[in-house]
Short mmCIF file of C-alpha atoms in Angstrom, two decimals:
data_model
loop_
_atom_site.label_atom_id
_atom_site.label_comp_id
_atom_site.label_asym_id
_atom_site.label_seq_id
_atom_site.Cartn_x
_atom_site.Cartn_y
_atom_site.Cartn_z
CA MET N 616 0.00 0.00 0.00
CA ILE N 617 2.79 2.43 0.91
CA HIS N 618 4.60 1.59 -2.34
CA TYR N 619 1.43 2.34 -4.32
CA LEU N 620 0.92 5.71 -2.57
CA LYS N 621 4.56 6.60 -3.12
CA ARG N 622 4.24 5.83 -6.83
CA ILE N 623 1.13 8.04 -7.11
CA PHE N 624 2.85 10.86 -5.22
CA LEU N 625 5.95 10.68 -7.45
CA SER N 626 3.86 10.64 -10.62
CA LEU N 627 2.04 13.77 -9.42
CA LEU N 628 5.30 15.40 -8.43
CA HIS N 629 6.94 14.76 -11.82
CA ALA N 630 3.93 15.62 -14.00
CA GLY N 631 4.95 17.76 -16.95
CA ILE N 632 8.68 17.35 -16.49
CA GLY N 633 10.37 16.38 -19.73
CA PRO N 634 14.01 15.83 -20.64
CA ASP N 635 14.00 18.88 -22.91
CA LEU N 636 13.48 21.31 -20.00
CA SER N 637 16.35 22.96 -18.20
CA LEU N 638 17.26 21.77 -14.72
CA SER N 639 16.15 25.01 -13.05
CA PHE N 640 12.81 24.96 -14.90
CA ARG N 641 12.26 21.30 -13.93
CA LYS N 642 12.75 22.31 -10.30
CA LYS N 643 10.15 25.09 -10.67
CA ILE N 644 7.62 22.66 -12.17
CA ARG N 645 8.31 20.04 -9.51
CA LEU N 646 7.91 22.71 -6.82
CA SER N 647 4.63 23.96 -8.27
CA ASN N 648 3.32 20.37 -8.38
CA LEU N 649 4.39 19.85 -4.77
CA ILE N 650 2.71 23.09 -3.71
CA CYS N 651 -0.52 21.92 -5.38
CA VAL N 652 -0.45 18.55 -3.62
CA VAL N 653 0.30 20.12 -0.23
CA LEU N 654 -2.33 22.86 -0.58
CA CYS N 655 -4.97 20.34 -1.62
CA LEU N 656 -4.24 18.03 1.31
CA VAL N 657 -3.94 20.84 3.85
CA THR N 658 -7.03 22.71 2.66
CA LEU N 659 -9.54 19.84 2.50
CA PRO N 660 -9.87 19.24 6.28
CA TYR N 661 -11.00 22.85 6.72
CA ALA N 662 -14.32 21.88 5.12
CA PHE N 663 -15.06 19.89 8.27
CA VAL N 664 -13.57 22.50 10.60
CA PHE N 665 -15.63 25.37 9.22
CA THR N 666 -18.78 23.27 9.14
CA ALA N 667 -18.24 22.18 12.76
CA LEU N 668 -17.69 25.81 13.79
CA GLY N 669 -21.04 26.83 12.34
CA ALA N 670 -20.01 28.20 8.95
CA PRO N 671 -21.30 25.56 6.52
CA GLY N 672 -21.16 27.95 3.56
CA LEU N 673 -17.46 28.57 4.07
CA GLY N 674 -16.94 24.86 4.65
CA ALA N 675 -18.63 24.05 1.36
CA LEU N 676 -16.48 26.63 -0.40
CA VAL N 677 -13.32 24.85 0.71
CA VAL N 678 -14.09 21.74 -1.35
CA PRO N 679 -13.98 23.31 -4.85
CA ILE N 680 -10.97 25.39 -3.84
CA ALA N 681 -9.06 22.32 -2.67
CA LEU N 682 -10.10 20.26 -5.68
CA ALA N 683 -8.94 22.99 -8.07
CA TYR N 684 -5.28 22.49 -7.17
CA PRO N 685 -4.97 19.13 -9.01
CA ILE N 686 -6.15 20.94 -12.15
CA PHE N 687 -2.91 22.90 -12.08
CA ILE N 688 -0.91 19.65 -11.98
CA GLY N 689 -2.84 18.60 -15.09
CA LEU N 690 -1.98 21.90 -16.76
CA ASN N 691 1.69 21.28 -16.00
CA ALA N 692 1.40 17.78 -17.47
CA ARG N 693 0.04 19.28 -20.70
CA GLY N 694 2.75 21.92 -20.93
CA PHE N 695 0.80 24.98 -19.79
CA TYR N 696 3.39 25.89 -17.20
CA SER N 697 2.84 29.63 -16.94
CA ILE N 698 -0.95 29.32 -16.79
CA SER N 699 -0.58 26.74 -14.04
CA ARG N 700 1.74 28.85 -11.90
CA VAL N 701 -0.34 31.99 -12.33
CA GLY N 702 -3.44 29.95 -11.47
CA ILE N 703 -1.88 28.60 -8.27
CA ILE N 704 -1.01 32.09 -7.10
CA THR N 705 -4.40 33.52 -8.12
CA LEU N 706 -6.46 30.75 -6.49
CA PHE N 707 -4.54 30.84 -3.23
CA ASN N 708 -4.67 34.64 -3.01
CA SER N 709 -8.39 34.64 -3.81
CA ALA N 710 -9.11 31.99 -1.19
CA VAL N 711 -7.15 33.86 1.47
CA THR N 712 -8.92 37.10 0.54
CA VAL N 713 -12.38 35.54 0.82
CA TYR N 714 -11.66 33.92 4.18
CA ALA N 715 -9.87 36.99 5.56
CA ILE N 716 -12.88 39.14 4.71
CA SER N 717 -15.30 36.54 6.10
CA PHE N 718 -13.56 36.04 9.42
CA GLY N 719 -12.35 39.60 9.91
CA PHE N 720 -9.16 41.24 11.08
CA ALA N 721 -9.12 39.53 14.48
CA SER N 722 -8.71 36.09 12.86
CA GLY N 723 -5.24 36.96 11.58
CA ILE N 724 -5.81 35.27 8.22
CA HIS N 725 -4.65 38.44 6.51
CA LEU N 726 -1.13 37.67 7.77
CA LEU N 727 -0.91 34.90 5.15
CA PHE N 728 -0.41 37.61 2.54
CA PHE N 729 3.21 38.04 3.70
CA PRO N 730 4.32 34.53 2.69
CA LEU N 731 2.00 34.68 -0.34
CA ALA N 732 4.05 37.57 -1.67
CA CYS N 733 6.99 35.17 -1.92
CA PHE N 734 5.08 32.61 -4.01
CA SER N 735 5.54 34.55 -7.21
CA LEU N 736 9.23 35.03 -6.46
CA ILE N 737 9.59 31.28 -5.90
CA LEU N 738 7.54 30.03 -8.84
CA PHE N 739 8.81 32.51 -11.43
CA GLU N 740 12.27 33.66 -12.35
CA PHE N 741 12.94 37.34 -12.97
CA ARG N 742 13.64 36.81 -16.67
CA GLU N 743 10.26 35.09 -17.12
CA ARG N 744 8.31 38.23 -16.33
CA LEU N 745 8.98 39.52 -19.84
CA HIS N 746 7.23 36.54 -21.43
CA LEU N 747 4.02 36.80 -19.44
#
């Protein structure tokens, strides 16, 4: 069972990585795939948390957000690398914005925008900004 899960995880991690890509670009794609897997797995339990805390609407909103991250792995697998990385950043920023507005300033969710600012610096290289 563990071997099967490891094989699935590695196939998700290496989706879209071909031998014709540079080493640094392969690392960016692998990192974006890993971010998608982690965000999907970390986000899904919040559907139960928000529902248990009396916010079933916000709990229901978590499910499509979490299930959208594997779409970006599929985009990487089909060669749409830039669209995938922009989508990851856009979806995560949008989700944080919605929940920060919903729960208010006292929740501290707005503090996630500090590490989110680094996502674009991690997923894109400076020279790539000219091609977007």
